[in-house]
Amino acid sequence: MKFSVITFGCQMNVADSNWLILSLQKRGFTLTLKEKEADFVLLNTCSVREKPEQKVYSEIGRFRKKWEQNPSFFVGVGGCVGQQIGEGFFERFPYVRLVFGTDGLYLVPDKIEELLNFPHKRISLLSFEDFYPEREKVFPEKADVSVFVNIMQGCDNFCAYCIVPFTRGRQKSRFKAEVLTECKTLVERGAKEITLLGQNVNSYGQDKYGDGTSFAQLLREVALIHGLKRLRFTTSHPKDLSLEVIRLFGELEVLCPHLHLPLQVGSDRILKIMGRKYTKKRYLDLIEKLRLARPDISFTTDLIVGFPGETEEDFKQTLEVLQIVEFENAYSFKYSDRPGTRAEKMENKVPEEVKQERLIRLQALQEKITQKKYKQVVGKEEEVLIETISKRQGGTNLHFRGRDLWNRVVNIESSRDIRRELVKVRITEAKKHSLVGEVR
Ligand code: 5AD
Ligand code: SF4
């Protein structure tokens, strides 16, 4: 019996899909990348913005023909759109037989077996749990060299624009012992880099479901794992970034000098309406403190343009922060209405052309900054963790792709296979979104 998994969205979805694949393989199912051959397909979806949500419908539609030819074929829809639309998918697509949210994910492998035994059954797993639903422990024989480990699920912040608290439920921290066991096992099996994942990792342990461990404590303990070379975490909320965690950037050798710290906007007025609970000044203070703790630290961020009521003046505040902080990179989005959020109900929506124009200006500025930052690295020596062999090969050498300490993608040529290695590299060129290096 063969299956495919299609994943949209954030790293949490990627990590969830990886678990799903391992768990199904353990039950004897075979993963295939050729959807044509699959007996069932699982879609792990994202609804954080409008565009990725629309993609889900066209993806499911693609399988209609396949189902008409083979009526036992079925699709399962999970993740944020799965949670949000739920059984609505059953009405729209006769071949969708399973819908699940992230809290229901842990039950999916069992339910797939049930669906195969009962061909007319349809199953929905949409209830929110009031604890972190631990999953069956399945680890690959050989772990990827860089792995993700979930430390929590859900979010309590209810930022005005965000659908996540509705699709992933309340924040539920995972017990420290579970996180540590998973991290240790993955390192024993070859992982060298761990990224701790959560919607708002800085408030790990601050909810009533966890065991009371703080995020700083968790970082300290994970950092002690023998054999671990690099530690990262994402995503952070500026309001919950503690001084203790900031100091750890200067204390823990394995903690990489890079932080993704979503700003969203630079205007205090809009930050307030968004419910972000920090000001531009507080954000800039955090950046300064982080730079004091770890002078070479680099930053990336998320930005939204055209939030309801955003004026040209507000927007300029965002541009100003970009210039002050000089992020290495920024993921920028036009505001889009998400069902059920406070912002959806706001009146003074910004016209599409204005949003588009602001996005272009913002991205042009960021590109300049990124180029400036990347050019400063040319000629420098650094350590790159090689993750994959590149798809495109050519010439006499092999081509590889890895990341440096600052999470920048580096492409490297080498005459020998350097996969999974930490290699000393000299940076020779800055491309638009990556660097080129040669092995020393
Ligand atoms: N519109 C545009 N961008 C959004 N994001 C979240 N919700 C919305 C929305 N309604 C962005 C934020 C967040 C990132 C994951 O997606 O910048 O940090
Ligand atoms: Fe959404 Fe805000 Fe929670 Fe991030 S912190 S997931 S933006 S509600």
Coordinates of C-alpha atoms in Angstrom, one line a residue, residues 161-399:
Y161 CA -4.5 39.4 12.0
C162 CA -3.7 35.9 12.9
I163 CA -5.7 32.7 12.4
V164 CA -3.2 30.4 14.2
P165 CA -4.9 30.5 17.7
F166 CA -8.1 29.3 15.9
T167 CA -6.5 26.6 13.9
R168 CA -3.9 25.3 16.3
G169 CA -5.7 26.0 19.6
R170 CA -4.3 27.1 22.9
Q171 CA -0.7 26.9 23.8
K172 CA 0.3 23.5 25.1
S173 CA 3.9 23.0 26.2
R174 CA 5.4 19.6 25.8
F175 CA 7.1 18.1 28.9
K176 CA 10.8 18.7 29.1
A177 CA 11.6 15.0 29.5
E178 CA 9.9 14.2 26.2
V179 CA 11.7 17.0 24.4
L180 CA 15.1 15.9 25.8
T181 CA 14.5 12.2 24.9
E182 CA 13.7 13.1 21.4
C183 CA 16.7 15.5 21.0
K184 CA 19.1 12.9 22.5
T185 CA 17.8 10.1 20.3
L186 CA 18.2 12.2 17.2
V187 CA 21.7 13.3 18.1
E188 CA 22.6 9.6 18.8
R189 CA 21.4 8.8 15.3
G190 CA 23.5 11.4 13.6
A191 CA 21.8 14.8 13.9
K192 CA 24.3 17.6 14.5
E193 CA 21.9 20.6 14.5
I194 CA 18.5 20.9 16.3
T195 CA 15.9 23.6 15.8
L196 CA 13.4 23.8 18.6
L197 CA 10.0 24.6 17.2
G198 CA 6.9 26.3 18.4
Q199 CA 4.5 29.1 17.5
N200 CA 5.9 31.2 20.3
V201 CA 8.9 29.3 21.9
N202 CA 9.7 32.1 24.3
S203 CA 6.6 31.4 26.3
Y204 CA 7.4 27.7 26.5
G205 CA 6.3 26.4 29.9
Q206 CA 4.2 29.4 30.7
D207 CA 0.9 27.7 30.0
K208 CA -1.0 25.4 32.4
Y209 CA -0.3 22.3 30.4
G210 CA 3.5 22.1 30.6
D211 CA 5.7 20.9 33.5
G212 CA 6.8 24.5 34.5
T213 CA 10.2 24.4 32.8
S214 CA 11.2 27.8 31.4
F215 CA 12.5 28.2 27.8
A216 CA 15.9 29.3 29.1
Q217 CA 16.1 26.1 31.3
L218 CA 15.1 24.0 28.3
L219 CA 17.8 25.6 26.1
R220 CA 20.5 25.0 28.8
E221 CA 19.6 21.3 29.0
V222 CA 19.4 20.7 25.3
A223 CA 22.7 22.5 24.8
L224 CA 24.4 19.9 27.1
I225 CA 23.5 17.0 24.8
H226 CA 26.8 15.3 23.9
G227 CA 27.5 15.5 20.2
L228 CA 25.1 18.4 19.4
K229 CA 27.0 21.0 17.4
R230 CA 24.3 23.6 16.7
L231 CA 21.1 24.7 18.4
R232 CA 18.5 27.1 17.0
F233 CA 14.9 27.9 17.8
T234 CA 11.9 29.5 16.1
T235 CA 9.5 31.3 16.3
S236 CA 10.1 34.0 18.9
H237 CA 7.7 36.6 20.0
P238 CA 9.5 39.8 21.1
K239 CA 7.2 40.4 24.0
D240 CA 8.3 37.1 25.6
L241 CA 12.0 37.2 24.9
S242 CA 13.5 37.1 28.4
L243 CA 16.8 38.6 29.5
E244 CA 17.9 35.2 30.5
V245 CA 17.4 33.8 27.0
I246 CA 19.2 36.9 25.5
R247 CA 22.2 36.2 27.8
L248 CA 22.3 32.6 26.7
F249 CA 23.4 33.8 23.2
G250 CA 26.6 34.7 24.9
E251 CA 26.9 31.7 27.1
L252 CA 25.9 28.6 25.2
E253 CA 28.5 27.7 22.7
V254 CA 26.2 25.6 20.5
L255 CA 23.5 28.3 20.3
C256 CA 23.8 29.8 16.8
P257 CA 24.2 33.6 16.5
H258 CA 21.0 34.1 14.5
L259 CA 17.5 35.0 15.6
H260 CA 14.3 35.2 13.7
L261 CA 12.3 37.9 15.5
P262 CA 9.1 38.8 13.8
L263 CA 8.6 42.6 13.9
Q264 CA 5.4 42.7 11.8
V265 CA 5.4 46.6 11.6
G266 CA 7.4 49.5 13.0
S267 CA 4.5 51.8 13.9
D268 CA 3.6 51.8 17.6
R269 CA 0.0 52.7 16.7
I270 CA -0.4 49.7 14.4
L271 CA 1.5 47.4 16.8
K272 CA -1.0 48.4 19.5
I273 CA -4.0 47.6 17.2
M274 CA -2.4 44.3 16.3
G275 CA -2.1 43.5 20.0
R276 CA 1.6 42.7 19.7
K277 CA 2.3 44.1 23.2
Y278 CA 5.6 45.8 22.4
T279 CA 6.7 49.1 20.9
K280 CA 9.3 50.0 18.3
K281 CA 11.6 51.2 21.1
R282 CA 11.2 47.9 23.0
Y283 CA 11.9 45.9 19.9
L284 CA 15.1 48.0 19.2
D285 CA 16.2 47.6 22.8
L286 CA 15.9 43.9 22.5
I287 CA 18.1 44.0 19.3
E288 CA 20.7 46.1 21.2
K289 CA 20.7 43.7 24.1
L290 CA 21.1 40.7 21.9
R291 CA 24.0 42.4 20.1
L292 CA 25.7 43.1 23.4
A293 CA 25.3 39.5 24.4
R294 CA 26.5 38.2 21.1
P295 CA 28.1 40.9 18.9
D296 CA 28.0 38.9 15.7
I297 CA 24.4 37.9 16.0
S298 CA 22.2 38.3 12.8
F299 CA 18.5 38.8 12.5
T300 CA 15.7 37.9 10.2
T301 CA 12.1 39.0 10.6
D302 CA 8.5 38.8 9.4
L303 CA 6.7 41.9 8.1
I304 CA 3.1 42.8 7.2
V305 CA 2.2 45.7 5.0
G306 CA -1.2 47.2 4.6
F307 CA -2.7 46.2 7.9
P308 CA -6.2 47.9 8.3
G309 CA -5.6 51.6 8.9
E310 CA -1.9 51.6 8.1
T311 CA -1.0 55.1 6.7
E312 CA 2.0 56.1 4.7
E313 CA 3.5 57.5 8.0
D314 CA 3.0 54.1 9.8
F315 CA 4.6 52.3 6.9
K316 CA 7.6 54.6 6.9
Q317 CA 8.2 53.5 10.6
T318 CA 8.6 49.9 9.3
L319 CA 11.1 51.1 6.7
E320 CA 13.0 52.9 9.4
V321 CA 13.3 49.9 11.6
L322 CA 14.6 47.9 8.6
Q323 CA 17.3 50.5 8.2
I324 CA 18.2 50.6 11.8
V325 CA 18.3 46.9 12.5
E326 CA 19.6 45.8 9.0
F327 CA 18.0 42.4 9.0
E328 CA 19.8 39.8 6.9
N329 CA 16.5 38.8 5.4
A330 CA 12.8 39.6 5.8
Y331 CA 9.7 37.6 4.9
S332 CA 7.2 40.2 3.9
F333 CA 3.5 39.8 3.3
K334 CA 0.6 41.9 2.2
Y335 CA -2.1 41.8 4.9
S336 CA -4.9 39.4 4.1
D337 CA -8.2 38.9 5.9
R338 CA -8.4 35.7 7.8
P339 CA -11.8 34.4 8.9
G340 CA -12.7 35.0 12.5
T341 CA -9.9 37.3 13.4
R342 CA -10.3 40.8 14.8
A343 CA -8.6 42.5 11.9
E344 CA -11.1 40.8 9.5
K345 CA -13.8 42.9 11.1
M346 CA -11.9 46.2 10.9
E347 CA -13.3 48.8 8.6
N348 CA -10.4 50.8 7.2
K349 CA -8.9 48.3 4.9
V350 CA -6.0 49.4 2.8
P351 CA -6.6 49.1 -1.0
E352 CA -4.8 46.4 -2.9
E353 CA -2.8 48.8 -5.0
V354 CA -1.4 50.5 -1.9
K355 CA -0.5 47.2 -0.3
Q356 CA 1.2 46.1 -3.5
E357 CA 3.1 49.4 -3.8
R358 CA 4.3 49.3 -0.2
L359 CA 5.4 45.7 -0.5
I360 CA 7.5 46.5 -3.5
R361 CA 9.1 49.4 -1.8
L362 CA 9.8 47.4 1.3
Q363 CA 11.2 44.5 -0.6
A364 CA 13.5 46.8 -2.7
L365 CA 14.9 48.3 0.5
Q366 CA 15.4 44.9 2.1
E367 CA 17.1 43.5 -1.0
K368 CA 19.6 46.3 -0.8
I369 CA 20.3 45.5 2.9
T370 CA 20.5 41.8 2.3
Q371 CA 23.0 42.4 -0.5
K372 CA 25.1 44.7 1.6
K373 CA 25.1 42.2 4.4
Y374 CA 26.0 39.2 2.1
K375 CA 28.8 41.2 0.4
Q376 CA 30.4 41.8 3.8
V377 CA 30.8 38.0 4.2
V378 CA 32.7 37.5 0.9
G379 CA 36.3 36.6 1.5
K380 CA 35.5 35.4 5.1
E381 CA 36.1 31.9 6.4
E382 CA 33.3 30.2 8.2
E383 CA 31.9 26.8 9.1
V384 CA 29.1 25.3 7.0
L385 CA 27.0 22.3 7.9
I386 CA 26.4 20.4 4.7
E387 CA 22.8 19.4 4.5
T388 CA 22.2 18.1 0.9
I389 CA 23.8 17.4 -2.4
S390 CA 22.4 19.9 -4.9
K391 CA 19.8 18.8 -7.5
R392 CA 21.8 20.5 -10.2
Q393 CA 25.2 19.0 -10.9
G394 CA 27.7 19.9 -13.5
G395 CA 31.5 20.3 -14.1
T396 CA 34.1 18.1 -12.5
N397 CA 33.2 18.8 -8.9
L398 CA 30.1 17.8 -6.9
H399 CA 27.8 20.6 -5.7

